[in-house]
Coordinates of C-alpha atoms in Angstrom, one line a residue:
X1083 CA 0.0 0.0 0.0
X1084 CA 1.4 3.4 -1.3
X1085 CA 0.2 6.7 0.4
X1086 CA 0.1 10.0 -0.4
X1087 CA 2.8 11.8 -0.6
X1088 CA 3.5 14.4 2.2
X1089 CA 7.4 15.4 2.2
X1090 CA 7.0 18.3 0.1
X1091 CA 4.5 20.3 1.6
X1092 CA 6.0 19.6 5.2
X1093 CA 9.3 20.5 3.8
X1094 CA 7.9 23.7 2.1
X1095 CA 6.4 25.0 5.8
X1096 CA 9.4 23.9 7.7
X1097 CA 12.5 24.8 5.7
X1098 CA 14.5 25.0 9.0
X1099 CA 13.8 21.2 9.5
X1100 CA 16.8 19.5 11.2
X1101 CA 15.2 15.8 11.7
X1102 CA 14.5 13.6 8.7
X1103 CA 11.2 13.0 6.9
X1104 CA 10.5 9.8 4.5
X1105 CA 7.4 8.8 2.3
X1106 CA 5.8 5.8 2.6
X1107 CA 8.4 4.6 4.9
X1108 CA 8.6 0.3 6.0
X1109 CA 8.1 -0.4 9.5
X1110 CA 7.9 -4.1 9.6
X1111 CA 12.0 -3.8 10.4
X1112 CA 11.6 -1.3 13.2
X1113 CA 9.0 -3.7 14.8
X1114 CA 10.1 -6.7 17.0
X1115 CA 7.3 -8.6 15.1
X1116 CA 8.7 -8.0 11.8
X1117 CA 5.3 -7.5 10.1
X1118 CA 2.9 -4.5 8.9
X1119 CA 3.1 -1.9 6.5
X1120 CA 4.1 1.4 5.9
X1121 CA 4.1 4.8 7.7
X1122 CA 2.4 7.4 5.4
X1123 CA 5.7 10.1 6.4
X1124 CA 8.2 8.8 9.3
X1125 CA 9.5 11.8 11.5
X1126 CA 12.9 11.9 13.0
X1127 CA 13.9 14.4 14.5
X1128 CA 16.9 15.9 15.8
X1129 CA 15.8 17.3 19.1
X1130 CA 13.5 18.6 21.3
X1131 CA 13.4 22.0 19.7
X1132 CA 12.8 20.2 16.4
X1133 CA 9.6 18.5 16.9
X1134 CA 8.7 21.1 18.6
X1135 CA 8.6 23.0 15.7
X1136 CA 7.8 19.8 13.6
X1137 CA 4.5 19.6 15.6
X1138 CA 3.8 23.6 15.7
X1139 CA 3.7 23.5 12.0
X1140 CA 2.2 20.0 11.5
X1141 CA -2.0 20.6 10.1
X1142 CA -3.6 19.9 12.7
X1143 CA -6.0 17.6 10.3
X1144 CA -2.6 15.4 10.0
X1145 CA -3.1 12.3 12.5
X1146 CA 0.3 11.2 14.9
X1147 CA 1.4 8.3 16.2
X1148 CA 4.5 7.9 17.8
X1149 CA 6.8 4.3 18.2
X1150 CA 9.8 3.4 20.1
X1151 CA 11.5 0.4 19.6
X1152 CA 9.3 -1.7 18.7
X1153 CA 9.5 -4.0 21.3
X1154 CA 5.4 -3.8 23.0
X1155 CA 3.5 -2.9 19.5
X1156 CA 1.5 -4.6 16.0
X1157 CA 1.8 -2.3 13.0
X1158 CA -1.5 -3.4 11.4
X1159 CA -0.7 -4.6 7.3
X1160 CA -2.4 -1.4 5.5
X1161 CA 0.0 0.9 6.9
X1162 CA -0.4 3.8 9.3
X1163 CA -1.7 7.7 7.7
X1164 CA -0.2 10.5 9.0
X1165 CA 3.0 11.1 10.8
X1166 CA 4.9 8.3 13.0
X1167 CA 7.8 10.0 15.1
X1168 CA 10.3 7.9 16.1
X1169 CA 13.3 9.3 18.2
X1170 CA 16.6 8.8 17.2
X1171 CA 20.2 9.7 18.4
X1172 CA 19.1 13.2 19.8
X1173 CA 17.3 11.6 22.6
X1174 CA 19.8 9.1 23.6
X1175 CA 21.4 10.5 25.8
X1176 CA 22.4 9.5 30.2
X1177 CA 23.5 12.0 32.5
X1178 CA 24.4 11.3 35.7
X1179 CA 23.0 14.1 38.3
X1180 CA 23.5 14.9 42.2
X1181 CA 21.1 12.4 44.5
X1182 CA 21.7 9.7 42.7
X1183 CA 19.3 10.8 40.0
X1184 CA 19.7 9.5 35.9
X1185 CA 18.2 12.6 33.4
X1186 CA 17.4 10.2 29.9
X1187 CA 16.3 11.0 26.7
X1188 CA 13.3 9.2 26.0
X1189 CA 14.7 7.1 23.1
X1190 CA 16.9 5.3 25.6
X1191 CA 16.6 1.6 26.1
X1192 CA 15.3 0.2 29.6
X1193 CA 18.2 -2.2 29.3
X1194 CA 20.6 0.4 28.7
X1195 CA 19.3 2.5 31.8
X1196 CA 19.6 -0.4 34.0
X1197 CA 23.3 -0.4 33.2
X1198 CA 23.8 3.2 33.4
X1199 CA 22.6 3.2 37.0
X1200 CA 24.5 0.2 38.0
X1201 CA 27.8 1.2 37.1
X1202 CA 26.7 4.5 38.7
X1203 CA 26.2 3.0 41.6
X1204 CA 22.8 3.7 41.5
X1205 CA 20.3 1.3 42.7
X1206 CA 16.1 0.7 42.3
X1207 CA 16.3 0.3 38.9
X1208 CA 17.5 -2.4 37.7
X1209 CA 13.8 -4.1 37.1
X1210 CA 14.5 -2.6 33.9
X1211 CA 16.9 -5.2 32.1
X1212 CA 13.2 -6.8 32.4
X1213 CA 11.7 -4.7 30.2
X1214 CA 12.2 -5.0 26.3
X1215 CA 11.2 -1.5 25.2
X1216 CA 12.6 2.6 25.5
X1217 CA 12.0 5.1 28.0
X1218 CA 8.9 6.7 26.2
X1219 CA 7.0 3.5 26.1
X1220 CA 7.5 3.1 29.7
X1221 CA 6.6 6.3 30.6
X1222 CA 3.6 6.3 28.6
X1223 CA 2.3 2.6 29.9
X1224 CA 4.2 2.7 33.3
X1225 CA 6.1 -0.4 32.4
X1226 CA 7.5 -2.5 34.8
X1227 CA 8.9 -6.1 35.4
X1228 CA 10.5 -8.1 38.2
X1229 CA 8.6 -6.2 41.2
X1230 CA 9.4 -2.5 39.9
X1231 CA 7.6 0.0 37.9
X1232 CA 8.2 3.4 36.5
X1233 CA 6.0 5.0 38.8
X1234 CA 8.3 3.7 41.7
X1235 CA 11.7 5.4 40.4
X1236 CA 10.1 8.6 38.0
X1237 CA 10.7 12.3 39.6
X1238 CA 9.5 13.8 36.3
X1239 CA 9.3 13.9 32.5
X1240 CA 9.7 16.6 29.7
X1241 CA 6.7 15.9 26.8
X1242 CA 5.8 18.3 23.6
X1243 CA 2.3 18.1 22.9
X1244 CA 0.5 18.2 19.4
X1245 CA 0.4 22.4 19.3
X1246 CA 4.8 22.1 19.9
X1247 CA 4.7 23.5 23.4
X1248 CA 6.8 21.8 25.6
X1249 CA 5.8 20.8 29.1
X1250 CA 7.2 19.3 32.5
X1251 CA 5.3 16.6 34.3
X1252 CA 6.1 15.7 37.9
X1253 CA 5.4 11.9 38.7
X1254 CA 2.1 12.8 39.8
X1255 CA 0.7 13.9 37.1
X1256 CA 0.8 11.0 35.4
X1257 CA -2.1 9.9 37.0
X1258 CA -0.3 6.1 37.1
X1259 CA -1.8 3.2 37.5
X1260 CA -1.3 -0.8 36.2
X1261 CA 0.8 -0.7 32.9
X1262 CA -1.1 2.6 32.1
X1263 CA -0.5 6.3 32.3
X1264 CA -3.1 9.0 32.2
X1265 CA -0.7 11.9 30.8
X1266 CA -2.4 13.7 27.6
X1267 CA -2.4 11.1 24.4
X1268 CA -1.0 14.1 21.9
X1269 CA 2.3 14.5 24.6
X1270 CA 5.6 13.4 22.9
X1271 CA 7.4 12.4 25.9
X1272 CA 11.6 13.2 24.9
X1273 CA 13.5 12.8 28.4
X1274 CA 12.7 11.6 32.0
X1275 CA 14.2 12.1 35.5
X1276 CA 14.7 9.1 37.7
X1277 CA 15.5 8.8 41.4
X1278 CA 17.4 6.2 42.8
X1279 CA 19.2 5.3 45.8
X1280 CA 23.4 4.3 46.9
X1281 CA 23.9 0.6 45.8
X1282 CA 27.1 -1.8 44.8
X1283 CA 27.6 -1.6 41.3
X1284 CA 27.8 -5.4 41.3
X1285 CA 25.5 -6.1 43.9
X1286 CA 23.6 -4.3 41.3
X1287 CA 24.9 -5.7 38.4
X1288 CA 24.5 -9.9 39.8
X1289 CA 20.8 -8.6 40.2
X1290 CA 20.6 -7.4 37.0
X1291 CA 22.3 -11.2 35.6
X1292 CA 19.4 -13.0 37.3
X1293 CA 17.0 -10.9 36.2
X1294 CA 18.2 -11.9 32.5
X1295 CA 18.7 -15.5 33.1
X1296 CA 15.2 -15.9 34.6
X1297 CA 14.2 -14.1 31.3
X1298 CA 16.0 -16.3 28.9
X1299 CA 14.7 -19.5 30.7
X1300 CA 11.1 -18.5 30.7
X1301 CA 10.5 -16.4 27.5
X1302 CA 11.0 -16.3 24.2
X1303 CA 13.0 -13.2 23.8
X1304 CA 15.4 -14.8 20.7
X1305 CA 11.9 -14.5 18.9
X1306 CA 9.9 -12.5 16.8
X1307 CA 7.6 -11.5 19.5
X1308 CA 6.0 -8.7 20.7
X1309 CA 6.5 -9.0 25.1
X1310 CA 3.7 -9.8 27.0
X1311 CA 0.4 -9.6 24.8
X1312 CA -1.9 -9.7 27.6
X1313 CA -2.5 -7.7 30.7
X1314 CA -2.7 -9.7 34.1
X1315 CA -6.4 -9.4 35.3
X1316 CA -7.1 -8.3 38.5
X1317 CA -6.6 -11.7 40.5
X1318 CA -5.1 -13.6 37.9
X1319 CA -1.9 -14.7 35.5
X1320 CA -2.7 -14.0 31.9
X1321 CA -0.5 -17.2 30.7
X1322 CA -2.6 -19.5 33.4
X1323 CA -6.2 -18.3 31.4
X1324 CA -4.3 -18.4 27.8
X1325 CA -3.4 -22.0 29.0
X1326 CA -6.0 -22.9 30.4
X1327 CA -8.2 -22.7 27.6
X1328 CA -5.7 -24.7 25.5
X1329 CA -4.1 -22.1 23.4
X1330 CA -0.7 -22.9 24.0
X1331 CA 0.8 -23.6 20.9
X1332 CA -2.5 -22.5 19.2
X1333 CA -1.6 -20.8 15.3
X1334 CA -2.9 -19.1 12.8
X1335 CA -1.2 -18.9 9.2
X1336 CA 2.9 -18.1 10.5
X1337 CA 1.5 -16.2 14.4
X1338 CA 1.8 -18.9 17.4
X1339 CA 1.4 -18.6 20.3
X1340 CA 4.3 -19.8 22.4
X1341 CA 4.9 -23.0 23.1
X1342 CA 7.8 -21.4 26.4
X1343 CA 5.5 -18.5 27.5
X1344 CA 1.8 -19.1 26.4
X1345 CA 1.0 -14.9 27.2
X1346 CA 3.6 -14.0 24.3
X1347 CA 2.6 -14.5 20.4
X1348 CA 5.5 -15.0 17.8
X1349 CA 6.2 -14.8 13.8
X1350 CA 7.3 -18.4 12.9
X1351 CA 8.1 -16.5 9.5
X1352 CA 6.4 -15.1 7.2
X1353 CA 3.3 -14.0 9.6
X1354 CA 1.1 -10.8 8.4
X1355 CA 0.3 -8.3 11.1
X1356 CA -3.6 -9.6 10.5
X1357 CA -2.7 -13.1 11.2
X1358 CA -0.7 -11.8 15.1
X1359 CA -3.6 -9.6 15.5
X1360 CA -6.3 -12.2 14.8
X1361 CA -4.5 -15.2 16.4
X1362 CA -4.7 -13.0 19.7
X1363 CA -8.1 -12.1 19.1
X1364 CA -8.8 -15.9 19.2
X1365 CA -7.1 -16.2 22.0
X1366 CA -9.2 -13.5 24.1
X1367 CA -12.2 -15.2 22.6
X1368 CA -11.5 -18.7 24.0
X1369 CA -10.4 -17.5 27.6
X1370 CA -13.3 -15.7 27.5
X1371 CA -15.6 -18.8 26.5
X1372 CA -13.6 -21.1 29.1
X1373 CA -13.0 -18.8 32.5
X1374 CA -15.6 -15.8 31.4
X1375 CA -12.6 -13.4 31.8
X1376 CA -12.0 -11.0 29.2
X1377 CA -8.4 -10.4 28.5
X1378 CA -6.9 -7.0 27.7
X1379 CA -4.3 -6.6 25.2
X1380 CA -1.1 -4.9 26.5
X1381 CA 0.5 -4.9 23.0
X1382 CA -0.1 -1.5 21.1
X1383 CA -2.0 -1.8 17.9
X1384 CA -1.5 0.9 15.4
X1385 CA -2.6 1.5 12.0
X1386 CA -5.3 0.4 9.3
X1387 CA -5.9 -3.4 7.9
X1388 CA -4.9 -4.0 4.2

């Protein structure tokens, strides 16, 4: 699927433009699942100041959608219109301030965070090596893993909403709450603040090891696969209902569902976005059937079917 072409008008309006713009640009290899279609322009840009002029300028008919790494998200097969941001090296960077506190840009990895802070010295966040995504998607979903969660370590975050005005956000008003957060949908987050607390850089660093070798032994992460699909419901593990209801293993065309971690879905090879999406579709539909709970999806699904 081709869309319209929206370079040259953008390029017209913004002649100072700094970050890159591309037509019609492939996702599938920026997604973990390596499946789905096109973004109709992808946005990279060089800073803060530049998408903040970026989205000054944008129409504000012009849809956004913004990705990270990849890592938590289904790019559905027809493509997404509009404008996908993705941040790039200008939000990469880790500073190390007073109080043991870590400033980040938001395009930083959790993994690499983790690390930062433990050869800091810097302890309470190290449940990110857990977490397979970037600093904006844990931000904007309050990720978490091995007993931490954003909310636990976050003093505050910089965002630029849709008009390109730039905001601060102190931790409460993210309005957090169980892998959600209830800051503005139009906010671009692009660098975060985290509090931590003295710790042994390999007192740290061991927990950080077992955190990965419990990883490697229970989940698929040499996959194509997309994290935990499911949220846990209130009471419950989402891999004991997706088992339960004998859908370990279950596939549809190249999407199965794993035969190691039964809450993860995978691409065999070959597997459309429709045929991920669908599979966990059928999946919510025979939980639902079997225990009467309805299962939420915690993978992000952007875009329009082919």
């Amino acid at each position: 699927m081709s869309f319209p072409d929206l370079v040259p008008d953008l390029a017209a309006r913004l002649p100072d433009l700094r970050g890159r713009l591309i037509a019609n640009a492939p996702l599938a290899d920026l997604i973990w699942f390596r499946a789905g279609g096109p973004a109709q322009l992808l946005f990279t840009p060089a800073d803060e100041a530049d998408l903040a002029a970026f989205l000054g300028a944008l129409p504000p008919e012009i849809p956004v959608t913004v990705i990270g790494l990849g890592s938590n998200l289904i790019v559905r097969d027809g493509g997404v219109p509009g404008v996908v941001i993705r941040l790039g090296r200008g939000f990469g960077e880790i500073t190390v301030e007073g109080d043991h506190r870590l400033r980040v840009g938001a395009a930083v990895p959790d993994v690499k965070l983790a690390r930062a802070a433990a050869d800091a010295g810097i302890a309470g966040l190290a449940f990110y090596r857990g977490i397979p995504g970037g600093i904006g998607g844990a931000l904007r979903m309050n990720a978490g893993a091995h007993g931490g969660e954003t909310r636990d370590a976050l003093v505050e975050a910089r965002a630029v909403d849709r008009a390109g005005r730039i905001h601060v956000l102190a931790n409460a008003d993210f309005g957090f709450s169980y892998r959600h957060s209830g800051a503005p949908a139009d906010f671009v987050f692009t660098s975060a603040l985290y509090q931590g607390r003295p710790g042994d850089p390999a007192a740290i660093l061991a927990e950080m090891e077992a955190i990965t070798r419990a990883r490697e032994a229970s989940q698929p992460i040499r996959e194509r696969t997309g994290g935990s699909t499911f949220k846990n419901p209130p009471g419950h593990k989402a891999w004991q209902l997706v088992d339960a209801a004998g859908c370990r293993g279950l596939r549809l065309g190249a999407a199965q569902v794993s035969d190691m971690h039964c809450n993860f879905l995978i691409n065999t090879g070959g597997a459309r976005a429709a045929d991920i999406e669908g599979l966990g579709e059928e999946v919510r539909r025979r939980v639902k059937a079997q225990s009467g709970v309805e299962l939420e999806w915690e993978i992000k699904r952007i875009g329009v079917p082919a």
